[in-house]
Coordinates of N, CA, C and O and ligand atoms in Angstrom, one line a residue:
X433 N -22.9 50.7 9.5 CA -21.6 50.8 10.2 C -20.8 52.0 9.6 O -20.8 52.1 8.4
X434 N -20.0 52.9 10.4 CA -19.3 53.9 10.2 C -17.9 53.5 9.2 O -17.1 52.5 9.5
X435 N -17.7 54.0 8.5 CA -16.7 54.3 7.4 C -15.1 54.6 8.7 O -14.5 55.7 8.9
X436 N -14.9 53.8 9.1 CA -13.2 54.1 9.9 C -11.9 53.8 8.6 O -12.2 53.7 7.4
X437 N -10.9 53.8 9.1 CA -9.1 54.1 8.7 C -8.8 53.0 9.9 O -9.3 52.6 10.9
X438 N -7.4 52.6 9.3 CA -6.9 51.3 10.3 C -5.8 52.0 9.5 O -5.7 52.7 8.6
X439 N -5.1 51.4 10.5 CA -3.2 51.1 10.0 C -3.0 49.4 9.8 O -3.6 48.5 10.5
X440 N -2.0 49.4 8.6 CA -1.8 48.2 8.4 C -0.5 47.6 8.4 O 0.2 48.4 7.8
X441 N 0.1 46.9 8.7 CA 1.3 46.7 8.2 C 1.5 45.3 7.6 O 0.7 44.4 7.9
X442 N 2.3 45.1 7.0 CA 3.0 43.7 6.6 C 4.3 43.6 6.9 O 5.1 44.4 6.5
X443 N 4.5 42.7 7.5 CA 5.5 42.8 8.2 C 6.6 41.7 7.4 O 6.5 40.8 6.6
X444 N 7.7 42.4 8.2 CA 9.4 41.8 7.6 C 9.0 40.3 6.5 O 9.1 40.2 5.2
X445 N 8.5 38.9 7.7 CA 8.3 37.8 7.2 C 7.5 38.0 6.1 O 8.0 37.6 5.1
X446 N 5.9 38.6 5.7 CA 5.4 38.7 4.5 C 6.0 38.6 3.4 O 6.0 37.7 2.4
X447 N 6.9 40.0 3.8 CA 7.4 40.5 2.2 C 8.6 39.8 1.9 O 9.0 39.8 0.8
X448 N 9.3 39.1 3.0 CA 10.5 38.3 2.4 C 9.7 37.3 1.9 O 10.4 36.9 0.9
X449 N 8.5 36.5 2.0 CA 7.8 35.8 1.3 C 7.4 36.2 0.3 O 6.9 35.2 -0.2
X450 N 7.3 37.1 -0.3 CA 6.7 37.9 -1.9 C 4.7 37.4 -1.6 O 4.0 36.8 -2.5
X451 N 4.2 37.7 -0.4 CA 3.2 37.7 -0.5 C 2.4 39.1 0.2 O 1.8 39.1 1.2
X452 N 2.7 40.3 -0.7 CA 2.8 41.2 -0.2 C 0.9 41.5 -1.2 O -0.2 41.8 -0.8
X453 N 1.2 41.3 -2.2 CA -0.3 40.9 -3.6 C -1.0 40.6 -2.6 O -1.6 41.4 -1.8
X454 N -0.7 39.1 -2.6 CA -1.9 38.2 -2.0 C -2.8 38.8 -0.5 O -4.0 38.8 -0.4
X455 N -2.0 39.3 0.2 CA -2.4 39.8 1.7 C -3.3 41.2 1.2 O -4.2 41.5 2.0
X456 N -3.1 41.8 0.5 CA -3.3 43.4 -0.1 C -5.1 42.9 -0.8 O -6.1 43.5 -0.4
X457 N -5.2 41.5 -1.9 CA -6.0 41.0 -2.0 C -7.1 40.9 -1.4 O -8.3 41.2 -1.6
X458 N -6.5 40.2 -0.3 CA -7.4 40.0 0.7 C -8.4 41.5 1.3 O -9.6 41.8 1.5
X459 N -7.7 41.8 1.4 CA -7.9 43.5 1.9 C -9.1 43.8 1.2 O -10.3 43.8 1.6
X460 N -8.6 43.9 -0.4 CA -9.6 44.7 -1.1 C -11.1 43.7 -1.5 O -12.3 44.1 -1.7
X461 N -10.8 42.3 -1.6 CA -11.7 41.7 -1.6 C -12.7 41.7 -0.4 O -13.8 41.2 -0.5
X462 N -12.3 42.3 0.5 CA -13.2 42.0 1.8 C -13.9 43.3 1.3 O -15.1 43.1 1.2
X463 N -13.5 44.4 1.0 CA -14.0 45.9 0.7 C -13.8 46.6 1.3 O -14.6 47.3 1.9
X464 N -12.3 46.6 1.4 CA -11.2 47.6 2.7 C -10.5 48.2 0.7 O -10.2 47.5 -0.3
X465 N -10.6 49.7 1.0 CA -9.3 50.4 -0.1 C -8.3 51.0 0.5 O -8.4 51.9 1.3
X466 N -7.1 50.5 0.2 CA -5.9 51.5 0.3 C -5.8 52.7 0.0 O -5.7 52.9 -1.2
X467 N -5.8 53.7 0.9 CA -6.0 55.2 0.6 C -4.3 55.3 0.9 O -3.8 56.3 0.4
X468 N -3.5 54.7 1.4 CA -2.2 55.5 1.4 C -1.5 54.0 1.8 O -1.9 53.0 2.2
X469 N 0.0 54.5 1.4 CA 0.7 52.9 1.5 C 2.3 53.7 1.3 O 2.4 54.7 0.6
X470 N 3.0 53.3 2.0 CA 4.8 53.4 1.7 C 5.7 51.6 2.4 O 5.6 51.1 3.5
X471 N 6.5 51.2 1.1 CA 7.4 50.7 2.1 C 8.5 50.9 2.5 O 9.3 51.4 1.8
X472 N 8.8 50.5 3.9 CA 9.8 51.5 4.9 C 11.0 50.3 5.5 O 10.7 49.3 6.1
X473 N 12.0 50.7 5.4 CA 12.7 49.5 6.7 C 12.5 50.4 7.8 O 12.7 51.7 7.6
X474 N 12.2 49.8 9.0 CA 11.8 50.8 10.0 C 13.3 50.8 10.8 O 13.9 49.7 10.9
X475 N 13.7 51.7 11.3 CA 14.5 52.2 12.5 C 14.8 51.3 13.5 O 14.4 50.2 13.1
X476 N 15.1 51.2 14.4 CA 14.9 50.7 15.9 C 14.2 51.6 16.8 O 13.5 51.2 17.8
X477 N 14.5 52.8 16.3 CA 13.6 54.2 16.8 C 12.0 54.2 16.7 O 11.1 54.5 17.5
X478 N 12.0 53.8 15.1 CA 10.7 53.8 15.0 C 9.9 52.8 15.9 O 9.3 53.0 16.9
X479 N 10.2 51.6 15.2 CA 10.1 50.2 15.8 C 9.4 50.6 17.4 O 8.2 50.4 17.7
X480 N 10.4 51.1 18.3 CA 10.4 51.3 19.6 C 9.3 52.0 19.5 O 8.3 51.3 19.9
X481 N 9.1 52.9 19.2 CA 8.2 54.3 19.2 C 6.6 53.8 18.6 O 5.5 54.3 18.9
X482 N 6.8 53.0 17.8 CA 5.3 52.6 17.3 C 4.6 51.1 18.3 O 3.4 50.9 18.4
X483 N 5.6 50.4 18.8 CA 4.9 49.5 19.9 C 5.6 49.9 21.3 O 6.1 49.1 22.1
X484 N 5.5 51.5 21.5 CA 5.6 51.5 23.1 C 4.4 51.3 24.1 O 4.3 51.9 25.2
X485 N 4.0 50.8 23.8 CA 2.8 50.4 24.8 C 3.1 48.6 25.3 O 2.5 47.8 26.0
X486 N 4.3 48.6 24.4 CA 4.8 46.8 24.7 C 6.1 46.6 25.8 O 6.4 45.7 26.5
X487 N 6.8 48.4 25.6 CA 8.0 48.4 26.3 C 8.8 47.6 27.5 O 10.0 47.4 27.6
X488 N 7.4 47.1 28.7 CA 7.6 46.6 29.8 C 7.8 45.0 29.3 O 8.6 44.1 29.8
X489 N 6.8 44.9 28.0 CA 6.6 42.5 28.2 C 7.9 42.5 27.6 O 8.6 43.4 27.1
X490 N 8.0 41.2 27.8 CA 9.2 40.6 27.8 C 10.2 40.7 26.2 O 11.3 40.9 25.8
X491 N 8.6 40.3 25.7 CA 9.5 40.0 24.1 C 9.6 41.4 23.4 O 10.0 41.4 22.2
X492 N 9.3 42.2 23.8 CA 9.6 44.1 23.5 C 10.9 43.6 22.6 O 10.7 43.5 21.3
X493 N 12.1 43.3 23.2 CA 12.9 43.5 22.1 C 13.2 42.6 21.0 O 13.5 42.9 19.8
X494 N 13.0 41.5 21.3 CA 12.5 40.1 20.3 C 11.3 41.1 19.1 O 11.5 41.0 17.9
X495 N 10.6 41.6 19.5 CA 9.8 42.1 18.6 C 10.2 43.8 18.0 O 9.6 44.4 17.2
X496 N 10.9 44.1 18.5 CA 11.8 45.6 17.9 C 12.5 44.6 16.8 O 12.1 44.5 15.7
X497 N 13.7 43.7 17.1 CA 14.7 43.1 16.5 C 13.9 43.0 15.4 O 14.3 43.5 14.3
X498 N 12.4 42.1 15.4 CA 11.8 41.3 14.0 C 11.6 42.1 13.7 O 12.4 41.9 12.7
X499 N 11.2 43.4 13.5 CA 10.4 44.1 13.0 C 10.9 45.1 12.0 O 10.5 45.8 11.1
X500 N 12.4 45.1 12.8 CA 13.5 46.2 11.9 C 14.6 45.0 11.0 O 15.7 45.4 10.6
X501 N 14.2 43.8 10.8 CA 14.8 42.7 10.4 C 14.6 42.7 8.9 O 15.4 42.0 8.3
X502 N 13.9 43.3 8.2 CA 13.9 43.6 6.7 C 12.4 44.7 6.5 O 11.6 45.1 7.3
X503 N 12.5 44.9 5.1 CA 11.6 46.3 5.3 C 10.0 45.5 5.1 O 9.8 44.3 4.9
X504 N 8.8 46.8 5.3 CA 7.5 46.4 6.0 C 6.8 47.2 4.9 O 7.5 48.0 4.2
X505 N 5.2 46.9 4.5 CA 4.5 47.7 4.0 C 3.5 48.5 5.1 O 2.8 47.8 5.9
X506 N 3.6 49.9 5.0 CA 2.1 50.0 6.0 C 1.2 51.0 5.2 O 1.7 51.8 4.4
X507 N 0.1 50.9 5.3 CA -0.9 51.2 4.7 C -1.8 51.8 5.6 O -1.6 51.7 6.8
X508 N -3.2 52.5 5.1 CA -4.0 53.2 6.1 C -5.4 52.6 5.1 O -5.8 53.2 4.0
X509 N -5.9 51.4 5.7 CA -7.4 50.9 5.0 C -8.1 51.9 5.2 O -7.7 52.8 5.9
X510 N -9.6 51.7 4.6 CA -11.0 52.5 5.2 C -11.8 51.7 4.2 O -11.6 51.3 3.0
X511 N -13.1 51.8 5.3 CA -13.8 50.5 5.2 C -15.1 51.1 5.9 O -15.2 52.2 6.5
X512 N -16.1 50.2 5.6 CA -17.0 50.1 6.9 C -16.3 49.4 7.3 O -15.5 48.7 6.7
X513 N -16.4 49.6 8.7 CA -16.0 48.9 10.4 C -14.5 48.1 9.5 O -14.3 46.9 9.2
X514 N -13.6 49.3 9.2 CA -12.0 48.8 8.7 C -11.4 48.0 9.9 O -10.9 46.9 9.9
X515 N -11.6 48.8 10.9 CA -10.2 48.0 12.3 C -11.2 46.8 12.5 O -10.5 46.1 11.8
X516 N -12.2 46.0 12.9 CA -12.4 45.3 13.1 C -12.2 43.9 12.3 O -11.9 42.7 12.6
X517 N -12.6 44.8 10.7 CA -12.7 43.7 9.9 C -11.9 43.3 9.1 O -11.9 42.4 8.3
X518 N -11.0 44.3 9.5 CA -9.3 43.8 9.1 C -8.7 43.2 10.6 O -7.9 42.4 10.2
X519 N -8.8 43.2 12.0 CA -8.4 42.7 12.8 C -9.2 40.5 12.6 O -8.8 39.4 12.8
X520 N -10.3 41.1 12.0 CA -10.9 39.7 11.4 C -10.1 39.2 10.5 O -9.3 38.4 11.0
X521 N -9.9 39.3 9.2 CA -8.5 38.7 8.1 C -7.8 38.5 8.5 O -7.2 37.6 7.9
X522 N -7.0 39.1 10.1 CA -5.8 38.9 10.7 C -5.6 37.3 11.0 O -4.9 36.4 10.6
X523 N -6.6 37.5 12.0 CA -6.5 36.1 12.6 C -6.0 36.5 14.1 O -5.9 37.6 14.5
X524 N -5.7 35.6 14.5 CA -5.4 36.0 16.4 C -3.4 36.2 15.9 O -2.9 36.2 14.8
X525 N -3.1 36.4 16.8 CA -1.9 37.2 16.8 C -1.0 35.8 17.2 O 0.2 36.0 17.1
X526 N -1.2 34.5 17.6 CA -0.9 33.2 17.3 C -1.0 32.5 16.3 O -1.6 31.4 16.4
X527 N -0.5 32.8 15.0 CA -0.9 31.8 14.2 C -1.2 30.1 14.6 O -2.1 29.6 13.9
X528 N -0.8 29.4 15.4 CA -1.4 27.9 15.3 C -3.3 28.6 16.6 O -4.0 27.9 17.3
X529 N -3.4 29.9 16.5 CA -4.6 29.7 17.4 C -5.5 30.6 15.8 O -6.7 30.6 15.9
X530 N -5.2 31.0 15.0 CA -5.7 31.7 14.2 C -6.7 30.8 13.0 O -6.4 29.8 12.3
X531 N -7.7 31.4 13.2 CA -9.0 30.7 12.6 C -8.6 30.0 11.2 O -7.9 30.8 10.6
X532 N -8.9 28.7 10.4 CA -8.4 29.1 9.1 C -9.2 29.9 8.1 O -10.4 30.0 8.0
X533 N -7.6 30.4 7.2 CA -8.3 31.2 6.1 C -8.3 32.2 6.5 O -9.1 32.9 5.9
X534 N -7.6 33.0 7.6 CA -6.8 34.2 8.2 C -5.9 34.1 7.5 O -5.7 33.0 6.9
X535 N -5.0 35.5 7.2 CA -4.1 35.7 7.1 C -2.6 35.4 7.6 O -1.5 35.4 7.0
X536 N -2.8 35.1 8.9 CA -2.1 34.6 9.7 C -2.0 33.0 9.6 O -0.9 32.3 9.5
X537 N -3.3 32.5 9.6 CA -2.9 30.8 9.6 C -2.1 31.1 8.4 O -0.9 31.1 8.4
X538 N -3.1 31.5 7.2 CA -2.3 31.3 5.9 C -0.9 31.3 5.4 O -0.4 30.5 4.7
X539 N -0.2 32.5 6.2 CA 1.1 33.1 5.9 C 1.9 32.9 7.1 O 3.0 32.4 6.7
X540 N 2.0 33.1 8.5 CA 2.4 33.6 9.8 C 3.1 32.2 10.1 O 2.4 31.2 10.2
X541 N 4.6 32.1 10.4 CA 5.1 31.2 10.8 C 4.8 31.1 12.2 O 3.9 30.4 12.4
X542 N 5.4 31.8 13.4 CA 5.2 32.0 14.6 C 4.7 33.5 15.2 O 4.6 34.6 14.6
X543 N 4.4 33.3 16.6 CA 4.0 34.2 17.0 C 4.7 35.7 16.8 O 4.0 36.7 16.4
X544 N 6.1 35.9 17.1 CA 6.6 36.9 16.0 C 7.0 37.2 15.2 O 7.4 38.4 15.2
X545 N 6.9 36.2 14.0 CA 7.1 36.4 12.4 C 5.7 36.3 12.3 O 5.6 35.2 11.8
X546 N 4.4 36.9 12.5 CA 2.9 36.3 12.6 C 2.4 37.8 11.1 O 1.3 38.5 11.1
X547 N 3.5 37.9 10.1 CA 2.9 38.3 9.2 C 2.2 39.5 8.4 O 2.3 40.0 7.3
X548 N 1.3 39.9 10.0 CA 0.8 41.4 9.7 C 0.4 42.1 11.1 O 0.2 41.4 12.1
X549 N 0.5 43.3 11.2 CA -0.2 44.0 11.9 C -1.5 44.6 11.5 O -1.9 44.6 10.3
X550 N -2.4 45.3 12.7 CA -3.7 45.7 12.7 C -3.9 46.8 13.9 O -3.9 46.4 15.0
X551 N -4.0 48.1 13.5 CA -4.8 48.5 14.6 C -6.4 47.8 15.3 O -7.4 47.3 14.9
X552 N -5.9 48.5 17.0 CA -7.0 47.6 17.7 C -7.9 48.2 18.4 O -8.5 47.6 19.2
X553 N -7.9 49.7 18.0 CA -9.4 50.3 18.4 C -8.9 51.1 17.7 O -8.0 51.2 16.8
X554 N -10.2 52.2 18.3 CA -10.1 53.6 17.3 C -9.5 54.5 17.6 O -9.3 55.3 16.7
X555 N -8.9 54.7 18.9 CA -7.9 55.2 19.6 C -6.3 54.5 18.8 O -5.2 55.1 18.7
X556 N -6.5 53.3 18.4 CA -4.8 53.1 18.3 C -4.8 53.0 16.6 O -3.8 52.6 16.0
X557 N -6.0 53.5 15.8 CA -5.6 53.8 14.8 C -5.5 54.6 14.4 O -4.9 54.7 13.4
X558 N -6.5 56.0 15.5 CA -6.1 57.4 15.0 C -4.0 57.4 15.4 O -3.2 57.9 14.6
X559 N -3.8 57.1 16.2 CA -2.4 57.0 16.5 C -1.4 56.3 15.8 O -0.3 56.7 15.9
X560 N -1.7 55.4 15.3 CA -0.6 54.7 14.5 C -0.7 54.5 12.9 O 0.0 53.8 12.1
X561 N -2.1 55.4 12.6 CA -2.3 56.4 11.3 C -1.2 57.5 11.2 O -0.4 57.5 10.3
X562 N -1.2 58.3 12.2 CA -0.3 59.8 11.9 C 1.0 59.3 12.3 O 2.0 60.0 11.9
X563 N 1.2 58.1 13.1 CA 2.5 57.8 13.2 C 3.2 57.6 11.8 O 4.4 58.1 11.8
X564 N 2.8 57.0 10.9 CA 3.1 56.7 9.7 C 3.2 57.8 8.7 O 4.1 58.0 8.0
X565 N 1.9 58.6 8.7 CA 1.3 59.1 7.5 C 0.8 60.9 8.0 O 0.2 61.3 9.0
X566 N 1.3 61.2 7.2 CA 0.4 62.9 7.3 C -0.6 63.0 6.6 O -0.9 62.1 5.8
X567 N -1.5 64.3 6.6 CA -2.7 63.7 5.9 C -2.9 64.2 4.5 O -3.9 64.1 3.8
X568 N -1.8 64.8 4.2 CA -1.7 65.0 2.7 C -1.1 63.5 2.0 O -1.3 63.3 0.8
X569 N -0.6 62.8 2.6 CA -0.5 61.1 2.1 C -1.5 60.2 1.9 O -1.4 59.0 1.4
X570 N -2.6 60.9 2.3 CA -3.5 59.9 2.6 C -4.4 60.5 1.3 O -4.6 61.7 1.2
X571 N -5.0 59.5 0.2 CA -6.2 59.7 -0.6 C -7.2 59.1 -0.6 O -7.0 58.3 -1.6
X572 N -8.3 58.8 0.0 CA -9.3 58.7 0.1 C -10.0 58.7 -1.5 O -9.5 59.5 -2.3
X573 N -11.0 57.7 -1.9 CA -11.6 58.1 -3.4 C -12.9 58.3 -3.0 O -13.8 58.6 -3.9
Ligands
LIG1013 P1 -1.5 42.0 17.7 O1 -0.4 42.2 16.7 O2 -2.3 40.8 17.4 O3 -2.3 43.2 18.0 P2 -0.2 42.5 20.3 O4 -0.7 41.9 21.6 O5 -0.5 44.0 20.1 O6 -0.8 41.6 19.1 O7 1.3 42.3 20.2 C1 2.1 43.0 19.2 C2 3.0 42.0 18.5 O8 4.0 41.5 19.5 C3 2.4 40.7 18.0 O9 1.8 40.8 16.7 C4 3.5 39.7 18.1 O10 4.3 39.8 16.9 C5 4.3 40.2 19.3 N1 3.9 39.4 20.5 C6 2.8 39.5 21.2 N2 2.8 38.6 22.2 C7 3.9 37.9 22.1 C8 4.5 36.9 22.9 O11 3.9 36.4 23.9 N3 5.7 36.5 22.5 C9 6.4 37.0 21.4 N4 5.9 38.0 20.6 C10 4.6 38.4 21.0

């Protein structure tokens, strides 16, 4: 399997939980490494700008609001097959539908406090890689 980059985030709910370790754990236990990481309170701008592809559904701003609601960790994994197998740790984007021993059952109260994000192809993580990160940010070992 090909060596990809994901974008990651931990979002608001995580880190007001102080399980910012435990989630990052998981990561590296699976055999995903952190090549780059900042934490950010995001904008409303940003917010907007990094899920405009949600702009039209309904809860667009229910999910701008959570998301600029306290600050986020985002990170850029790489892995063999990183987006998938970090979309696997995730869990479904429902926590009460999320497998257990996801990330999401584990930590994720509801569907929009749900804990973490994941890029979801390779198209939206070349994209929401550079959204974040330039590539002098990024170190690869
Ligand atoms: P994902 O984060 O699992 O990739 P997406 O469909 O890309 O899920 O949705 C982005 C985020 O928008 C979700 O993580 C969740 O926080 C929020 N969201 C998605 N669907 C709903 C919904 O039906 N109601 C409220 N929030 C939602």
């Amino acid at each position: 399997m090909a060596i990809e980059r994901t974008l990651s985030i931990i979002k608001p709910d995580a880190v007001a939980k102080n399980v910012i370790g435990e989630i990052i754990s998981r990561f590296e236990k699976a055999g995903l490494q952190v090549v780059a990481s900042k934490m950010l309170h995001l904008s409303k701008e940003q917010a907007e700008g990094f899920y405009a592809e949600h702009k039209e559904r309904p809860f667009f701003g229910d999910l701008v609001g959570f998301m600029t609601s306290g600050p986020v960790v985002v990170q850029v994994l790489e892995g063999e097959g990183a987006i998938a197998k970090n979309r696997e740790l995730m869990g479904a984007t429902n926590p009460q539908e999320a497998a257990a021993g996801t990330i999401r059952a584990d930590f994720a109260q509801s569907i929009d406090a749900n804990a973490v994000h994941g890029s979801d192809s390779a198209a939206s993580a070349e994209r929401e890689v550079a959204y974040f990160f330039s590539s002098d940010e990024i170190c690869p070992r």
